[in-house]
PDB file of C-alpha atoms and ligand atoms in Angstrom:
ATOM      1  CA  MET O   1      22.700 -66.729  10.748  1.00  0.00           C
ATOM      2  CA  HIS O   2      25.038 -69.277  12.338  1.00  0.00           C
ATOM      3  CA  LYS O   3      28.111 -67.765  14.042  1.00  0.00           C
ATOM      4  CA  LEU O   4      31.050 -70.170  13.865  1.00  0.00           C
ATOM      5  CA  LYS O   5      32.168 -71.551  17.217  1.00  0.00           C
ATOM      6  CA  GLU O   6      35.845 -71.725  18.129  1.00  0.00           C
ATOM      7  CA  ASN O   7      36.179 -75.392  17.143  1.00  0.00           C
ATOM      8  CA  GLU O   8      34.484 -74.681  13.803  1.00  0.00           C
ATOM      9  CA  LEU O   9      36.882 -71.787  13.149  1.00  0.00           C
ATOM     10  CA  LEU O  10      39.863 -74.018  13.931  1.00  0.00           C
ATOM     11  CA  ALA O  11      38.519 -76.744  11.626  1.00  0.00           C
ATOM     12  CA  LEU O  12      38.209 -74.151   8.845  1.00  0.00           C
ATOM     13  CA  THR O  13      41.865 -73.109   9.200  1.00  0.00           C
ATOM     14  CA  GLN O  14      42.884 -76.770   9.044  1.00  0.00           C
ATOM     15  CA  ASP O  15      40.780 -77.458   5.936  1.00  0.00           C
ATOM     16  CA  TYR O  16      41.955 -74.253   4.207  1.00  0.00           C
ATOM     17  CA  PRO O  17      45.592 -73.562   5.162  1.00  0.00           C
ATOM     18  CA  HIS O  18      45.682 -70.028   3.700  1.00  0.00           C
ATOM     19  CA  TRP O  19      43.255 -68.844   6.382  1.00  0.00           C
ATOM     20  CA  LYS O  20      43.980 -67.478   9.853  1.00  0.00           C
ATOM     21  CA  ILE O  21      41.658 -66.255  12.585  1.00  0.00           C
ATOM     22  CA  ASP O  22      41.898 -62.611  13.691  1.00  0.00           C
ATOM     23  CA  PRO O  23      42.954 -62.230  17.356  1.00  0.00           C
ATOM     24  CA  ASP O  24      39.461 -61.006  18.321  1.00  0.00           C
ATOM     25  CA  GLY O  25      37.859 -63.990  16.551  1.00  0.00           C
ATOM     26  CA  LYS O  26      35.558 -61.737  14.503  1.00  0.00           C
ATOM     27  CA  ALA O  27      37.164 -62.254  11.085  1.00  0.00           C
ATOM     28  CA  ILE O  28      39.310 -64.626   9.068  1.00  0.00           C
ATOM     29  CA  ARG O  29      42.133 -63.554   6.764  1.00  0.00           C
ATOM     30  CA  ALA O  30      44.098 -65.063   3.897  1.00  0.00           C
ATOM     31  CA  ASP O  31      46.986 -63.903   1.758  1.00  0.00           C
ATOM     32  CA  PHE O  32      47.271 -65.290  -1.789  1.00  0.00           C
ATOM     33  CA  THR O  33      50.196 -64.916  -4.201  1.00  0.00           C
ATOM     34  CA  PHE O  34      49.783 -65.662  -7.912  1.00  0.00           C
ATOM     35  CA  ALA O  35      52.170 -65.788 -10.870  1.00  0.00           C
ATOM     36  CA  ASP O  36      51.344 -62.259 -12.009  1.00  0.00           C
ATOM     37  CA  PHE O  37      48.650 -59.555 -11.963  1.00  0.00           C
ATOM     38  CA  LYS O  38      46.652 -61.253 -14.727  1.00  0.00           C
ATOM     39  CA  ALA O  39      46.245 -64.420 -12.631  1.00  0.00           C
ATOM     40  CA  ALA O  40      45.450 -62.402  -9.485  1.00  0.00           C
ATOM     41  CA  PHE O  41      42.830 -60.382 -11.326  1.00  0.00           C
ATOM     42  CA  ALA O  42      41.227 -63.477 -12.904  1.00  0.00           C
ATOM     43  CA  PHE O  43      40.912 -64.875  -9.373  1.00  0.00           C
ATOM     44  CA  MET O  44      39.383 -61.612  -8.121  1.00  0.00           C
ATOM     45  CA  ALA O  45      36.897 -61.521 -11.015  1.00  0.00           C
ATOM     46  CA  SER O  46      35.753 -65.042 -10.176  1.00  0.00           C
ATOM     47  CA  VAL O  47      35.379 -64.212  -6.463  1.00  0.00           C
ATOM     48  CA  ALA O  48      33.598 -60.929  -7.241  1.00  0.00           C
ATOM     49  CA  ALA O  49      30.964 -62.693  -9.363  1.00  0.00           C
ATOM     50  CA  GLU O  50      30.313 -65.270  -6.633  1.00  0.00           C
ATOM     51  CA  ALA O  51      30.212 -62.593  -3.898  1.00  0.00           C
ATOM     52  CA  ASP O  52      27.582 -60.714  -5.872  1.00  0.00           C
ATOM     53  CA  ARG O  53      25.593 -63.907  -6.499  1.00  0.00           C
ATOM     54  CA  ILE O  54      25.456 -64.867  -2.809  1.00  0.00           C
ATOM     55  CA  ASP O  55      25.299 -61.239  -1.570  1.00  0.00           C
ATOM     56  CA  HIS O  56      28.278 -61.687   0.712  1.00  0.00           C
ATOM     57  CA  HIS O  57      31.340 -59.559   0.045  1.00  0.00           C
ATOM     58  CA  PRO O  58      35.046 -59.741   0.903  1.00  0.00           C
ATOM     59  CA  GLU O  59      37.214 -56.926   2.222  1.00  0.00           C
ATOM     60  CA  TRP O  60      40.301 -57.170   0.074  1.00  0.00           C
ATOM     61  CA  PHE O  61      43.494 -55.523  -1.061  1.00  0.00           C
ATOM     62  CA  ASN O  62      45.515 -56.196  -4.191  1.00  0.00           C
ATOM     63  CA  VAL O  63      49.008 -55.221  -5.256  1.00  0.00           C
ATOM     64  CA  TYR O  64      50.298 -56.796  -8.485  1.00  0.00           C
ATOM     65  CA  ASN O  65      50.253 -60.592  -7.891  1.00  0.00           C
ATOM     66  CA  ARG O  66      49.113 -60.503  -4.263  1.00  0.00           C
ATOM     67  CA  VAL O  67      45.571 -60.499  -2.869  1.00  0.00           C
ATOM     68  CA  GLN O  68      44.873 -60.114   0.844  1.00  0.00           C
ATOM     69  CA  ILE O  69      41.345 -60.954   1.978  1.00  0.00           C
ATOM     70  CA  ARG O  70      39.429 -60.435   5.212  1.00  0.00           C
ATOM     71  CA  LEU O  71      36.065 -62.124   5.676  1.00  0.00           C
ATOM     72  CA  THR O  72      33.532 -61.181   8.329  1.00  0.00           C
ATOM     73  CA  THR O  73      29.762 -60.873   8.426  1.00  0.00           C
ATOM     74  CA  HIS O  74      29.091 -57.202   9.099  1.00  0.00           C
ATOM     75  CA  ASP O  75      25.448 -57.823  10.030  1.00  0.00           C
ATOM     76  CA  ALA O  76      26.549 -60.247  12.806  1.00  0.00           C
ATOM     77  CA  ASP O  77      29.911 -58.668  13.736  1.00  0.00           C
ATOM     78  CA  ALA O  78      31.271 -62.229  13.656  1.00  0.00           C
ATOM     79  CA  VAL O  79      32.446 -65.031  11.377  1.00  0.00           C
ATOM     80  CA  THR O  80      29.378 -66.930  10.181  1.00  0.00           C
ATOM     81  CA  GLU O  81      28.473 -69.796   7.886  1.00  0.00           C
ATOM     82  CA  ARG O  82      28.330 -67.232   5.070  1.00  0.00           C
ATOM     83  CA  ASP O  83      32.058 -66.509   5.512  1.00  0.00           C
ATOM     84  CA  HIS O  84      32.774 -70.231   5.590  1.00  0.00           C
ATOM     85  CA  THR O  85      30.887 -70.699   2.311  1.00  0.00           C
ATOM     86  CA  LEU O  86      32.757 -67.822   0.650  1.00  0.00           C
ATOM     87  CA  ALA O  87      36.130 -68.999   2.024  1.00  0.00           C
ATOM     88  CA  ARG O  88      35.504 -72.435   0.486  1.00  0.00           C
ATOM     89  CA  PHE O  89      34.746 -70.851  -2.901  1.00  0.00           C
ATOM     90  CA  ILE O  90      37.805 -68.581  -2.607  1.00  0.00           C
ATOM     91  CA  GLU O  91      40.094 -71.562  -1.927  1.00  0.00           C
ATOM     92  CA  LEU O  92      38.834 -73.386  -5.031  1.00  0.00           C
ATOM     93  CA  ALA O  93      39.084 -70.230  -7.170  1.00  0.00           C
ATOM     94  CA  ALA O  94      42.640 -69.631  -5.907  1.00  0.00           C
ATOM     95  CA  GLN O  95      43.666 -73.191  -6.840  1.00  0.00           C
ATOM     96  CA  ALA O  96      42.110 -72.704 -10.295  1.00  0.00           C
ATOM     97  CA  SER O  97      44.187 -69.525 -10.761  1.00  0.00           C
ATOM     98  CA  GLY O  98      47.442 -71.247  -9.778  1.00  0.00           C
ATOM     99  CA  VAL O  99      47.931 -69.810  -6.297  1.00  0.00           C
ATOM    100  CA  GLN O 100      51.238 -70.465  -4.556  1.00  0.00           C
ATOM    101  CA  PRO O 101      50.919 -72.922  -1.659  1.00  0.00           C
ATOM    102  CA  ALA O 102      50.354 -71.417   1.779  1.00  0.00           C
ATOM    103  CA  ALA O 103      53.476 -71.244   3.914  1.00  0.00           C
ATOM    104  CA  ILE O 104      53.328 -73.864   6.642  1.00  0.00           C
ATOM    105  CA  LEU O 105      53.957 -71.969   9.872  1.00  0.00           C
ATOM    106  CA  ALA O 106      55.487 -73.834  12.781  1.00  0.00           C
TER     107      ALA O 106
HETATM  108  C1  H2B R 201      21.746 -55.717   2.352  1.00  0.00           C
HETATM  109  C2  H2B R 201      22.780 -56.766   2.068  1.00  0.00           C
HETATM  110  O1  H2B R 201      22.218 -58.051   1.997  1.00  0.00           O
HETATM  111  C3  H2B R 201      23.839 -56.790   3.138  1.00  0.00           C
HETATM  112  O2  H2B R 201      24.390 -55.499   3.322  1.00  0.00           O
HETATM  113  C4  H2B R 201      24.922 -57.814   2.895  1.00  0.00           C
HETATM  114  C5  H2B R 201      25.811 -57.510   1.712  1.00  0.00           C
HETATM  115  N1  H2B R 201      27.106 -58.148   1.817  1.00  0.00           N
HETATM  116  C6  H2B R 201      27.636 -58.456   3.006  1.00  0.00           C
HETATM  117  N2  H2B R 201      28.901 -58.874   3.093  1.00  0.00           N
HETATM  118  C7  H2B R 201      29.466 -59.128   4.266  1.00  0.00           C
HETATM  119  N3  H2B R 201      30.738 -59.530   4.314  1.00  0.00           N
HETATM  120  N4  H2B R 201      28.778 -58.990   5.407  1.00  0.00           N
HETATM  121  C8  H2B R 201      27.498 -58.592   5.424  1.00  0.00           C
HETATM  122  O3  H2B R 201      26.891 -58.500   6.506  1.00  0.00           O
HETATM  123  C9  H2B R 201      26.875 -58.321   4.180  1.00  0.00           C
HETATM  124  N5  H2B R 201      25.633 -57.946   4.119  1.00  0.00           N
END
């Protein structure tokens, strides 16, 4: 299982602007806001089906139209290629569900 190196983690956050690296470098997090609960839940259903298919699962939290996600590979205690693959799917699923753009932080 390939653990992402620092430059690979930084590239990921540039490719997918919702994502940030945890201070300890062992997880990545994203915060998505949708129009309403229905859109948020449609997004979660899509991600849940993919997570089950690839046997790699998000840690997540939902309130109404907001979904917060943390990705890490528990078996490796690190961010791996499996998290990268799921993050890519999550980005596309979020776009398909009409996610609000990520805030650009200075
Ligand atoms: C046995 C099974 O393949 C493992 O427990 C899988 C399931 N989903 C997983 N999800 C995540 N995020 N990390 C893991 O290490 C992991 N391991």
